[in-house]
Amino acid sequence: MQVVIIPTAEQVGRVAAAKVAKVVRDKADAVIGVATGSSPLTIYADLARRVDAGELDFSAVRAFALDEYVGLDLAHEQSYHSVIRNEVTERLGLKPALVHVPDGSAADLPRACADYEQLIRDAGGVDIQILGIGANGHIGFNEPTSSFASRTRIKTLAPRTRADNARFFHDDLEQVPTHCLTQGLATILDARRLVLVATGAGKADAVAAMVEGPLSSMCPGTALQLHPDATVIVDEDAASRLILADYYRHTYAHLPAWQRYED
Ligand code: GLP
């Protein structure tokens, strides 16, 4: 795991965007995994800047979202269908037909989950997966005690996650769905590269557990320890509980040229 500590949230987005940009430059029809939540917004903003500047073209890129609420109308402004369309598809210029989100309104949810797994396989797998982390250590919506072998499935949201996400629902907990569909931890680990971003002191405990804690389903983010190409990019506040922070800073400051991806 590569841990990158940089001063501001905006810079976190820029460095993560550089990783995604490299993949898309090298492979015009790359498959990217996209995440919702506030953390990746600076990544999308920086990628949009590159698209607007004519440096990047997402028109042949395929995208798979990590998760979706169950029981929320797809047209609801907080459905992940809507969020991904507004934040990713439209801003980066992806073709809507090439953007996939689990179908949380399907009549047969287990079937929709199995179909989603098949769709990812048919696309040849995900080249780079963007991730955030919940304050309770979840990635996607894989809540604590999620199996490392899990695949796309229905999950019950943890009380902490519903409370954290109430801000997207006018601070009304009642409006936050109770269930979701999410790619499993094994689905996420199948991606060729993982890039996780986290900012702010509220993520410091989760980041420390994910990077330096024991591998445990109590912190699903620790699954990244099993991946051969995982990069965790955090600001100083999110890094504040990392025991080896100085080592990560030193390592990043002295990366050999061949390992650099910032541009
Ligand atoms: C959300 C999403 C996750 C996201 C996490 C953190 O509910 N399902 O993909 O990483 O919770 O969100 P945020 O970045 O807003 O803190």
PDB file of C-alpha atoms and ligand atoms in Angstrom:
ATOM      1  CA  MET A   1       0.000   0.000   0.000  1.00  0.00           C
ATOM      2  CA  GLN A   2       1.263   3.434  -0.885  1.00  0.00           C
ATOM      3  CA  VAL A   3       0.254   6.135   1.595  1.00  0.00           C
ATOM      4  CA  VAL A   4       0.461   9.714   0.376  1.00  0.00           C
ATOM      5  CA  ILE A   5       0.024  12.580   2.850  1.00  0.00           C
ATOM      6  CA  ILE A   6      -0.513  16.027   1.377  1.00  0.00           C
ATOM      7  CA  PRO A   7      -1.609  19.303   2.954  1.00  0.00           C
ATOM      8  CA  THR A   8      -5.028  20.115   1.524  1.00  0.00           C
ATOM      9  CA  ALA A   9      -8.176  18.352   0.334  1.00  0.00           C
ATOM     10  CA  GLU A  10      -7.843  20.046  -3.040  1.00  0.00           C
ATOM     11  CA  GLN A  11      -4.336  18.636  -3.494  1.00  0.00           C
ATOM     12  CA  VAL A  12      -5.610  15.200  -2.468  1.00  0.00           C
ATOM     13  CA  GLY A  13      -8.080  15.406  -5.349  1.00  0.00           C
ATOM     14  CA  ARG A  14      -5.394  16.568  -7.767  1.00  0.00           C
ATOM     15  CA  VAL A  15      -2.970  13.750  -6.966  1.00  0.00           C
ATOM     16  CA  ALA A  16      -5.730  11.117  -7.149  1.00  0.00           C
ATOM     17  CA  ALA A  17      -6.986  12.613 -10.418  1.00  0.00           C
ATOM     18  CA  ALA A  18      -3.471  12.342 -11.849  1.00  0.00           C
ATOM     19  CA  LYS A  19      -3.568   8.587 -11.228  1.00  0.00           C
ATOM     20  CA  VAL A  20      -6.940   8.235 -12.945  1.00  0.00           C
ATOM     21  CA  ALA A  21      -5.834  10.492 -15.804  1.00  0.00           C
ATOM     22  CA  LYS A  22      -2.797   8.321 -16.467  1.00  0.00           C
ATOM     23  CA  VAL A  23      -4.975   5.218 -16.788  1.00  0.00           C
ATOM     24  CA  VAL A  24      -7.373   6.961 -19.202  1.00  0.00           C
ATOM     25  CA  ARG A  25      -4.523   8.441 -21.267  1.00  0.00           C
ATOM     26  CA  ASP A  26      -2.928   5.010 -21.614  1.00  0.00           C
ATOM     27  CA  LYS A  27      -6.231   3.280 -22.463  1.00  0.00           C
ATOM     28  CA  ALA A  28      -8.988   5.349 -24.091  1.00  0.00           C
ATOM     29  CA  ASP A  29     -11.607   2.679 -23.346  1.00  0.00           C
ATOM     30  CA  ALA A  30     -10.520   2.155 -19.743  1.00  0.00           C
ATOM     31  CA  VAL A  31     -13.005   0.920 -17.147  1.00  0.00           C
ATOM     32  CA  ILE A  32     -13.123   3.143 -14.078  1.00  0.00           C
ATOM     33  CA  GLY A  33     -14.841   2.464 -10.777  1.00  0.00           C
ATOM     34  CA  VAL A  34     -16.517   5.557  -9.376  1.00  0.00           C
ATOM     35  CA  ALA A  35     -17.564   6.376  -5.833  1.00  0.00           C
ATOM     36  CA  THR A  36     -20.099   8.748  -4.370  1.00  0.00           C
ATOM     37  CA  GLY A  37     -19.828  10.725  -1.128  1.00  0.00           C
ATOM     38  CA  SER A  38     -18.105  14.066  -0.704  1.00  0.00           C
ATOM     39  CA  SER A  39     -14.520  12.751  -0.679  1.00  0.00           C
ATOM     40  CA  PRO A  40     -14.102  12.060  -4.421  1.00  0.00           C
ATOM     41  CA  LEU A  41     -15.649  15.378  -5.516  1.00  0.00           C
ATOM     42  CA  THR A  42     -12.252  17.088  -5.732  1.00  0.00           C
ATOM     43  CA  ILE A  43     -11.065  14.230  -7.981  1.00  0.00           C
ATOM     44  CA  TYR A  44     -13.982  14.738 -10.373  1.00  0.00           C
ATOM     45  CA  ALA A  45     -13.457  18.509 -10.309  1.00  0.00           C
ATOM     46  CA  ASP A  46      -9.809  18.100 -11.279  1.00  0.00           C
ATOM     47  CA  LEU A  47     -10.616  15.553 -13.986  1.00  0.00           C
ATOM     48  CA  ALA A  48     -13.284  17.933 -15.351  1.00  0.00           C
ATOM     49  CA  ARG A  49     -10.652  20.686 -15.498  1.00  0.00           C
ATOM     50  CA  ARG A  50      -8.431  18.399 -17.567  1.00  0.00           C
ATOM     51  CA  VAL A  51     -11.322  17.501 -19.854  1.00  0.00           C
ATOM     52  CA  ASP A  52     -12.208  21.173 -20.336  1.00  0.00           C
ATOM     53  CA  ALA A  53      -8.563  21.906 -21.143  1.00  0.00           C
ATOM     54  CA  GLY A  54      -8.652  19.224 -23.837  1.00  0.00           C
ATOM     55  CA  GLU A  55      -6.084  17.057 -22.002  1.00  0.00           C
ATOM     56  CA  LEU A  56      -8.384  14.091 -21.383  1.00  0.00           C
ATOM     57  CA  ASP A  57     -11.231  12.370 -23.194  1.00  0.00           C
ATOM     58  CA  PHE A  58     -13.703  10.145 -21.349  1.00  0.00           C
ATOM     59  CA  SER A  59     -16.014   9.497 -24.300  1.00  0.00           C
ATOM     60  CA  ALA A  60     -14.925   5.843 -24.652  1.00  0.00           C
ATOM     61  CA  VAL A  61     -14.505   5.189 -20.922  1.00  0.00           C
ATOM     62  CA  ARG A  62     -16.855   2.791 -19.149  1.00  0.00           C
ATOM     63  CA  ALA A  63     -17.746   3.391 -15.491  1.00  0.00           C
ATOM     64  CA  PHE A  64     -19.166   1.291 -12.686  1.00  0.00           C
ATOM     65  CA  ALA A  65     -20.499   2.824  -9.489  1.00  0.00           C
ATOM     66  CA  LEU A  66     -19.848   1.084  -6.192  1.00  0.00           C
ATOM     67  CA  ASP A  67     -23.310   1.192  -4.709  1.00  0.00           C
ATOM     68  CA  GLU A  68     -26.889   2.468  -4.671  1.00  0.00           C
ATOM     69  CA  TYR A  69     -29.646   2.925  -2.134  1.00  0.00           C
ATOM     70  CA  VAL A  70     -32.567   0.510  -2.141  1.00  0.00           C
ATOM     71  CA  GLY A  71     -36.053   1.963  -2.214  1.00  0.00           C
ATOM     72  CA  LEU A  72     -35.079   5.410  -3.430  1.00  0.00           C
ATOM     73  CA  ASP A  73     -36.573   6.558  -6.699  1.00  0.00           C
ATOM     74  CA  LEU A  74     -33.810   6.639  -9.336  1.00  0.00           C
ATOM     75  CA  ALA A  75     -34.861  10.197 -10.128  1.00  0.00           C
ATOM     76  CA  HIS A  76     -34.383  11.266  -6.460  1.00  0.00           C
ATOM     77  CA  GLU A  77     -31.589  13.843  -6.330  1.00  0.00           C
ATOM     78  CA  GLN A  78     -29.703  11.707  -3.774  1.00  0.00           C
ATOM     79  CA  SER A  79     -29.995   8.416  -5.611  1.00  0.00           C
ATOM     80  CA  TYR A  80     -26.511   7.406  -6.705  1.00  0.00           C
ATOM     81  CA  HIS A  81     -27.871   7.216 -10.263  1.00  0.00           C
ATOM     82  CA  SER A  82     -28.505  10.972 -10.001  1.00  0.00           C
ATOM     83  CA  VAL A  83     -25.282  11.767  -8.144  1.00  0.00           C
ATOM     84  CA  ILE A  84     -23.090   9.848 -10.593  1.00  0.00           C
ATOM     85  CA  ARG A  85     -24.899  11.392 -13.559  1.00  0.00           C
ATOM     86  CA  ASN A  86     -24.439  14.929 -12.189  1.00  0.00           C
ATOM     87  CA  GLU A  87     -20.926  14.633 -10.764  1.00  0.00           C
ATOM     88  CA  VAL A  88     -19.301  12.206 -13.176  1.00  0.00           C
ATOM     89  CA  THR A  89     -21.164  11.430 -16.411  1.00  0.00           C
ATOM     90  CA  GLU A  90     -22.052  14.985 -17.338  1.00  0.00           C
ATOM     91  CA  ARG A  91     -18.972  16.750 -16.002  1.00  0.00           C
ATOM     92  CA  LEU A  92     -16.466  14.367 -17.561  1.00  0.00           C
ATOM     93  CA  GLY A  93     -18.390  13.711 -20.760  1.00  0.00           C
ATOM     94  CA  LEU A  94     -18.931   9.969 -20.407  1.00  0.00           C
ATOM     95  CA  LYS A  95     -21.513   8.326 -22.613  1.00  0.00           C
ATOM     96  CA  PRO A  96     -24.562   7.571 -20.386  1.00  0.00           C
ATOM     97  CA  ALA A  97     -24.874   4.102 -21.945  1.00  0.00           C
ATOM     98  CA  LEU A  98     -21.368   3.287 -20.667  1.00  0.00           C
ATOM     99  CA  VAL A  99     -22.102   4.299 -17.065  1.00  0.00           C
ATOM    100  CA  HIS A 100     -23.488   1.633 -14.747  1.00  0.00           C
ATOM    101  CA  VAL A 101     -24.991   1.891 -11.269  1.00  0.00           C
ATOM    102  CA  PRO A 102     -26.497  -1.048  -9.338  1.00  0.00           C
ATOM    103  CA  ASP A 103     -30.272  -1.126  -9.742  1.00  0.00           C
ATOM    104  CA  GLY A 104     -31.659  -0.466  -6.269  1.00  0.00           C
ATOM    105  CA  SER A 105     -35.191  -0.343  -7.608  1.00  0.00           C
ATOM    106  CA  ALA A 106     -35.144  -3.780  -9.267  1.00  0.00           C
ATOM    107  CA  ALA A 107     -38.029  -6.123  -8.460  1.00  0.00           C
ATOM    108  CA  ASP A 108     -35.520  -8.949  -8.077  1.00  0.00           C
ATOM    109  CA  LEU A 109     -32.603  -7.453  -6.121  1.00  0.00           C
ATOM    110  CA  PRO A 110     -30.418 -10.605  -5.832  1.00  0.00           C
ATOM    111  CA  ARG A 111     -30.722 -10.990  -9.593  1.00  0.00           C
ATOM    112  CA  ALA A 112     -29.778  -7.334 -10.136  1.00  0.00           C
ATOM    113  CA  CYS A 113     -26.673  -7.920  -7.979  1.00  0.00           C
ATOM    114  CA  ALA A 114     -25.633 -11.019  -9.931  1.00  0.00           C
ATOM    115  CA  ASP A 115     -26.220  -9.172 -13.223  1.00  0.00           C
ATOM    116  CA  TYR A 116     -24.028  -6.307 -12.030  1.00  0.00           C
ATOM    117  CA  GLU A 117     -21.162  -8.668 -11.240  1.00  0.00           C
ATOM    118  CA  GLN A 118     -21.540 -10.203 -14.705  1.00  0.00           C
ATOM    119  CA  LEU A 119     -21.546  -6.773 -16.350  1.00  0.00           C
ATOM    120  CA  ILE A 120     -18.243  -5.905 -14.672  1.00  0.00           C
ATOM    121  CA  ARG A 121     -16.759  -9.226 -15.795  1.00  0.00           C
ATOM    122  CA  ASP A 122     -18.050  -8.720 -19.350  1.00  0.00           C
ATOM    123  CA  ALA A 123     -16.378  -5.300 -19.422  1.00  0.00           C
ATOM    124  CA  GLY A 124     -13.047  -6.977 -18.655  1.00  0.00           C
ATOM    125  CA  GLY A 125     -12.855  -5.790 -15.038  1.00  0.00           C
ATOM    126  CA  VAL A 126     -12.141  -2.393 -13.525  1.00  0.00           C
ATOM    127  CA  ASP A 127      -8.816  -0.730 -14.382  1.00  0.00           C
ATOM    128  CA  ILE A 128      -8.875   1.779 -11.546  1.00  0.00           C
ATOM    129  CA  GLN A 129     -11.330   2.010  -8.658  1.00  0.00           C
ATOM    130  CA  ILE A 130     -11.860   5.310  -6.849  1.00  0.00           C
ATOM    131  CA  LEU A 131     -12.816   4.910  -3.183  1.00  0.00           C
ATOM    132  CA  GLY A 132     -13.689   6.959  -0.139  1.00  0.00           C
ATOM    133  CA  ILE A 133     -13.970   5.556   3.375  1.00  0.00           C
ATOM    134  CA  GLY A 134     -16.774   5.922   5.892  1.00  0.00           C
ATOM    135  CA  ALA A 135     -16.048   7.073   9.425  1.00  0.00           C
ATOM    136  CA  ASN A 136     -16.792   3.499  10.524  1.00  0.00           C
ATOM    137  CA  GLY A 137     -14.293   2.082   8.022  1.00  0.00           C
ATOM    138  CA  HIS A 138     -16.750   1.087   5.307  1.00  0.00           C
ATOM    139  CA  ILE A 139     -15.799   1.137   1.638  1.00  0.00           C
ATOM    140  CA  GLY A 140     -18.599   1.193  -0.897  1.00  0.00           C
ATOM    141  CA  PHE A 141     -21.374   0.343   1.539  1.00  0.00           C
ATOM    142  CA  ASN A 142     -19.543  -2.656   2.986  1.00  0.00           C
ATOM    143  CA  GLU A 143     -20.304  -2.047   6.615  1.00  0.00           C
ATOM    144  CA  PRO A 144     -18.246  -3.498   9.496  1.00  0.00           C
ATOM    145  CA  THR A 145     -18.277  -7.321   9.529  1.00  0.00           C
ATOM    146  CA  SER A 146     -18.640  -7.479   5.730  1.00  0.00           C
ATOM    147  CA  SER A 147     -16.900 -10.559   4.386  1.00  0.00           C
ATOM    148  CA  PHE A 148     -13.652 -10.113   2.490  1.00  0.00           C
ATOM    149  CA  ALA A 149     -15.126 -12.652   0.053  1.00  0.00           C
ATOM    150  CA  SER A 150     -18.322 -10.646  -0.508  1.00  0.00           C
ATOM    151  CA  ARG A 151     -19.737  -9.832  -3.937  1.00  0.00           C
ATOM    152  CA  THR A 152     -22.396  -7.322  -4.991  1.00  0.00           C
ATOM    153  CA  ARG A 153     -25.331  -7.824  -2.636  1.00  0.00           C
ATOM    154  CA  ILE A 154     -27.988  -6.213  -0.461  1.00  0.00           C
ATOM    155  CA  LYS A 155     -26.755  -4.694   2.791  1.00  0.00           C
ATOM    156  CA  THR A 156     -28.386  -3.027   5.761  1.00  0.00           C
ATOM    157  CA  LEU A 157     -26.836   0.370   6.403  1.00  0.00           C
ATOM    158  CA  ALA A 158     -25.175   0.841   9.790  1.00  0.00           C
ATOM    159  CA  PRO A 159     -26.774   3.428  12.101  1.00  0.00           C
ATOM    160  CA  ARG A 160     -23.547   5.488  11.926  1.00  0.00           C
ATOM    161  CA  THR A 161     -23.670   5.544   8.112  1.00  0.00           C
ATOM    162  CA  ARG A 162     -27.314   6.609   8.057  1.00  0.00           C
ATOM    163  CA  ALA A 163     -26.569   9.362  10.562  1.00  0.00           C
ATOM    164  CA  ASP A 164     -23.514  10.510   8.550  1.00  0.00           C
ATOM    165  CA  ASN A 165     -25.511  10.574   5.314  1.00  0.00           C
ATOM    166  CA  ALA A 166     -28.524  12.392   6.808  1.00  0.00           C
ATOM    167  CA  ARG A 167     -26.811  15.616   5.720  1.00  0.00           C
ATOM    168  CA  PHE A 168     -27.694  14.688   2.136  1.00  0.00           C
ATOM    169  CA  PHE A 169     -31.357  14.275   3.148  1.00  0.00           C
ATOM    170  CA  HIS A 170     -32.062  17.661   4.780  1.00  0.00           C
ATOM    171  CA  ASP A 171     -30.684  16.275   8.084  1.00  0.00           C
ATOM    172  CA  ASP A 172     -33.772  14.087   8.325  1.00  0.00           C
ATOM    173  CA  LEU A 173     -32.715  10.583   9.399  1.00  0.00           C
ATOM    174  CA  GLU A 174     -36.154   9.224   8.491  1.00  0.00           C
ATOM    175  CA  GLN A 175     -35.494   9.989   4.836  1.00  0.00           C
ATOM    176  CA  VAL A 176     -32.214   8.053   4.687  1.00  0.00           C
ATOM    177  CA  PRO A 177     -32.803   4.617   3.174  1.00  0.00           C
ATOM    178  CA  THR A 178     -32.137   1.640   5.412  1.00  0.00           C
ATOM    179  CA  HIS A 179     -30.761  -0.695   2.726  1.00  0.00           C
ATOM    180  CA  CYS A 180     -28.460  -0.563  -0.241  1.00  0.00           C
ATOM    181  CA  LEU A 181     -26.823  -2.604  -2.966  1.00  0.00           C
ATOM    182  CA  THR A 182     -23.045  -2.528  -2.891  1.00  0.00           C
ATOM    183  CA  GLN A 183     -20.157  -4.133  -4.677  1.00  0.00           C
ATOM    184  CA  GLY A 184     -18.591  -6.590  -2.265  1.00  0.00           C
ATOM    185  CA  LEU A 185     -15.080  -6.404  -0.883  1.00  0.00           C
ATOM    186  CA  ALA A 186     -13.973  -9.174  -3.242  1.00  0.00           C
ATOM    187  CA  THR A 187     -15.517  -7.268  -6.162  1.00  0.00           C
ATOM    188  CA  ILE A 188     -13.547  -4.157  -5.181  1.00  0.00           C
ATOM    189  CA  LEU A 189     -10.335  -6.163  -4.709  1.00  0.00           C
ATOM    190  CA  ASP A 190     -10.671  -7.464  -8.292  1.00  0.00           C
ATOM    191  CA  ALA A 191     -10.002  -3.974  -9.667  1.00  0.00           C
ATOM    192  CA  ARG A 192      -6.474  -3.651 -11.068  1.00  0.00           C
ATOM    193  CA  ARG A 193      -5.710  -0.482  -9.096  1.00  0.00           C
ATOM    194  CA  LEU A 194      -7.343   1.103  -6.067  1.00  0.00           C
ATOM    195  CA  VAL A 195      -7.076   4.749  -5.123  1.00  0.00           C
ATOM    196  CA  LEU A 196      -8.724   5.793  -1.870  1.00  0.00           C
ATOM    197  CA  VAL A 197      -9.019   9.401  -0.725  1.00  0.00           C
ATOM    198  CA  ALA A 198      -9.900  10.702   2.731  1.00  0.00           C
ATOM    199  CA  THR A 199      -9.809  14.181   4.198  1.00  0.00           C
ATOM    200  CA  GLY A 200     -10.612  15.769   7.537  1.00  0.00           C
ATOM    201  CA  ALA A 201     -10.131  14.777  11.165  1.00  0.00           C
ATOM    202  CA  GLY A 202     -13.389  12.802  11.151  1.00  0.00           C
ATOM    203  CA  LYS A 203     -11.671  10.156   9.014  1.00  0.00           C
ATOM    204  CA  ALA A 204      -8.457   9.940  11.071  1.00  0.00           C
ATOM    205  CA  ASP A 205      -9.467   6.857  13.090  1.00  0.00           C
ATOM    206  CA  ALA A 206     -10.788   5.000  10.048  1.00  0.00           C
ATOM    207  CA  VAL A 207      -7.644   5.792   8.047  1.00  0.00           C
ATOM    208  CA  ALA A 208      -5.355   4.635  10.866  1.00  0.00           C
ATOM    209  CA  ALA A 209      -7.316   1.393  11.257  1.00  0.00           C
ATOM    210  CA  MET A 210      -7.329   0.782   7.498  1.00  0.00           C
ATOM    211  CA  VAL A 211      -3.630   1.422   6.934  1.00  0.00           C
ATOM    212  CA  GLU A 212      -1.999   0.269  10.161  1.00  0.00           C
ATOM    213  CA  GLY A 213      -4.590  -1.807  11.973  1.00  0.00           C
ATOM    214  CA  PRO A 214      -4.928  -5.579  11.866  1.00  0.00           C
ATOM    215  CA  LEU A 215      -6.771  -7.043   8.889  1.00  0.00           C
ATOM    216  CA  SER A 216     -10.330  -7.255  10.143  1.00  0.00           C
ATOM    217  CA  SER A 217     -13.850  -7.203   8.781  1.00  0.00           C
ATOM    218  CA  MET A 218     -14.588  -4.803  11.641  1.00  0.00           C
ATOM    219  CA  CYS A 219     -12.810  -2.256   9.444  1.00  0.00           C
ATOM    220  CA  PRO A 220     -13.702  -3.221   5.856  1.00  0.00           C
ATOM    221  CA  GLY A 221     -11.161  -0.694   4.535  1.00  0.00           C
ATOM    222  CA  THR A 222      -8.386  -3.022   5.752  1.00  0.00           C
ATOM    223  CA  ALA A 223      -9.215  -5.101   2.663  1.00  0.00           C
ATOM    224  CA  LEU A 224      -6.900  -2.678   0.844  1.00  0.00           C
ATOM    225  CA  GLN A 225      -3.991  -4.348   2.674  1.00  0.00           C
ATOM    226  CA  LEU A 226      -4.677  -7.394   0.492  1.00  0.00           C
ATOM    227  CA  HIS A 227      -4.407  -5.486  -2.794  1.00  0.00           C
ATOM    228  CA  PRO A 228      -1.115  -5.318  -4.723  1.00  0.00           C
ATOM    229  CA  ASP A 229      -1.733  -1.817  -6.134  1.00  0.00           C
ATOM    230  CA  ALA A 230      -3.567   0.294  -3.566  1.00  0.00           C
ATOM    231  CA  THR A 231      -2.863   3.980  -3.007  1.00  0.00           C
ATOM    232  CA  VAL A 232      -4.293   5.880  -0.038  1.00  0.00           C
ATOM    233  CA  ILE A 233      -4.169   9.669  -0.431  1.00  0.00           C
ATOM    234  CA  VAL A 234      -5.019  11.724   2.653  1.00  0.00           C
ATOM    235  CA  ASP A 235      -4.694  15.259   3.956  1.00  0.00           C
ATOM    236  CA  GLU A 236      -2.854  16.092   7.179  1.00  0.00           C
ATOM    237  CA  ASP A 237      -6.022  15.933   9.299  1.00  0.00           C
ATOM    238  CA  ALA A 238      -7.027  12.488   8.040  1.00  0.00           C
ATOM    239  CA  ALA A 239      -3.400  11.358   8.535  1.00  0.00           C
ATOM    240  CA  SER A 240      -3.208  12.627  12.118  1.00  0.00           C
ATOM    241  CA  ARG A 241      -3.529   9.189  13.759  1.00  0.00           C
ATOM    242  CA  LEU A 242      -1.029   7.382  11.524  1.00  0.00           C
ATOM    243  CA  ILE A 243       1.919   6.050  13.529  1.00  0.00           C
ATOM    244  CA  LEU A 244       4.255   5.912  10.527  1.00  0.00           C
ATOM    245  CA  ALA A 245       3.240   9.283   9.033  1.00  0.00           C
ATOM    246  CA  ASP A 246       6.853  10.508   8.828  1.00  0.00           C
ATOM    247  CA  TYR A 247       7.861   7.381   6.961  1.00  0.00           C
ATOM    248  CA  TYR A 248       5.068   7.867   4.398  1.00  0.00           C
ATOM    249  CA  ARG A 249       6.024  11.543   3.946  1.00  0.00           C
ATOM    250  CA  HIS A 250       9.672  10.628   3.466  1.00  0.00           C
ATOM    251  CA  THR A 251       8.837   7.844   1.017  1.00  0.00           C
ATOM    252  CA  TYR A 252       6.623  10.087  -1.098  1.00  0.00           C
ATOM    253  CA  ALA A 253       9.152  12.941  -1.071  1.00  0.00           C
ATOM    254  CA  HIS A 254      11.832  10.595  -2.373  1.00  0.00           C
ATOM    255  CA  LEU A 255       9.897   8.573  -4.930  1.00  0.00           C
ATOM    256  CA  PRO A 256      12.140   7.555  -7.801  1.00  0.00           C
ATOM    257  CA  ALA A 257      11.161   9.235 -11.080  1.00  0.00           C
ATOM    258  CA  TRP A 258       9.786   6.009 -12.563  1.00  0.00           C
ATOM    259  CA  GLN A 259       7.284   5.733  -9.725  1.00  0.00           C
ATOM    260  CA  ARG A 260       5.904   9.274 -10.004  1.00  0.00           C
ATOM    261  CA  TYR A 261       2.509   9.903 -11.511  1.00  0.00           C
ATOM    262  CA  GLU A 262       1.870  13.534 -10.606  1.00  0.00           C
ATOM    263  CA  ASP A 263       1.820  15.797 -13.608  1.00  0.00           C
TER     264      ASP A 263
HETATM  265  C1  GLP B   1     -20.830   6.858   1.506  1.00  0.00           C
HETATM  266  C2  GLP B   1     -20.506   5.961   0.291  1.00  0.00           C
HETATM  267  C3  GLP B   1     -19.053   5.588   0.280  1.00  0.00           C
HETATM  268  C4  GLP B   1     -18.236   6.776   0.754  1.00  0.00           C
HETATM  269  C5  GLP B   1     -18.502   7.005   2.218  1.00  0.00           C
HETATM  270  C6  GLP B   1     -17.864   8.265   2.758  1.00  0.00           C
HETATM  271  O1  GLP B   1     -22.012   6.573   2.135  1.00  0.00           O
HETATM  272  N1  GLP B   1     -21.301   4.815   0.077  1.00  0.00           N
HETATM  273  O2  GLP B   1     -18.676   5.169  -1.023  1.00  0.00           O
HETATM  274  O3  GLP B   1     -16.874   6.536   0.587  1.00  0.00           O
HETATM  275  O4  GLP B   1     -19.866   6.899   2.527  1.00  0.00           O
HETATM  276  O5  GLP B   1     -18.537   9.407   2.325  1.00  0.00           O
HETATM  277  P1  GLP B   1     -17.914  10.848   2.402  1.00  0.00           P
HETATM  278  O6  GLP B   1     -16.835  10.898   1.381  1.00  0.00           O
HETATM  279  O7  GLP B   1     -19.036  11.780   2.062  1.00  0.00           O
HETATM  280  O8  GLP B   1     -17.405  11.038   3.783  1.00  0.00           O
END
